[in-house]
Amino acid sequence: MALRLGDTVPNFTQASSQGEINFYEWAGDSWVVLFSHPKDYTPVCTTELGVVARLKPEFDKRNVKVIALSVDDVESHLGWIKDIEETQNVSLDYPILADADRKVANLYDMIHPNSLSDLTVRTVFIIDPNKKLRLTLTYPASTGRNFDELLRVIDSLQLTDKYSVATPANWKDGEDCVILPSIQDPKELEEKFPKGYKVIKPYLRLTPQPNK
Ligand code: BEZ
């Protein structure tokens, strides 16, 4: 069955470009972005892996580890990584799972045969330190993903966990946030939102971004 938000993601052990990985051990107490792409030595994938390599410091800042996956073997990954580094002008220092036996792809439902026969489509899983699935998205092979958007979602999820706020449509870092509807007690509101808040409707209350 497909994984749903809030599910505990399954553990696995699989080969990667950085040696064998036991997923839970590798993830430790970090957040994780696990993302699949269809195949090594393909153009859109090459740009995606380059962009993620360039954004790695941004993921690090947020305590997020990134790990890619495709259904090719380690040798293929190692050759392709050289190409990515050369053409995208980056150093690629995160692992690519070598899922040639499709163990992880099947476990995480990354193969959508009516779209792309037996290759992985472009799925993303954002997993929190408790190994709970917090976001999933699926893109077609022909569309490269927007990894800035993933950073935006991670910022939003981390704000929710730490400060009891949600983020409105098209929210950007630094803009007002929405107070979670579950917070109603006036004393709790005062304690949690010392910068104050604006009541537009009883269910729509805006507060300045708490960590700014
Ligand atoms: C690509 O990464 O460019 C790609 C891979 C599979 C199908 C279409 C495009």
Short mmCIF file of C-alpha atoms and ligand atoms in Angstrom, two decimals, residues 38-39 42-46 116 119 122 141-142, ligand 1:
data_model
loop_
_atom_site.label_atom_id
_atom_site.label_comp_id
_atom_site.label_asym_id
_atom_site.label_seq_id
_atom_site.Cartn_x
_atom_site.Cartn_y
_atom_site.Cartn_z
CA PRO A 38 14.21 7.61 -13.45
CA LYS A 39 17.68 6.81 -14.65
CA THR A 42 19.62 11.39 -18.39
CA PRO A 43 19.39 15.17 -18.87
CA VAL A 44 16.71 16.35 -16.43
CA CYS A 45 18.07 14.09 -13.67
CA THR A 46 21.56 15.47 -14.22
CA LEU A 116 7.10 4.93 -16.87
CA LEU A 119 11.68 2.93 -13.91
CA ARG A 122 10.23 11.60 -9.63
CA ALA A 141 9.88 12.11 -15.66
CA SER A 142 9.78 15.06 -18.04
C1 BEZ B 1 15.53 12.94 -17.86
O1 BEZ B 1 16.03 12.88 -16.75
O2 BEZ B 1 15.88 13.79 -18.66
C2 BEZ B 1 14.44 11.99 -18.26
C3 BEZ B 1 14.43 10.70 -17.78
C4 BEZ B 1 13.45 9.84 -18.19
C5 BEZ B 1 12.47 10.27 -19.08
C6 BEZ B 1 12.47 11.58 -19.53
C7 BEZ B 1 13.47 12.45 -19.14
#
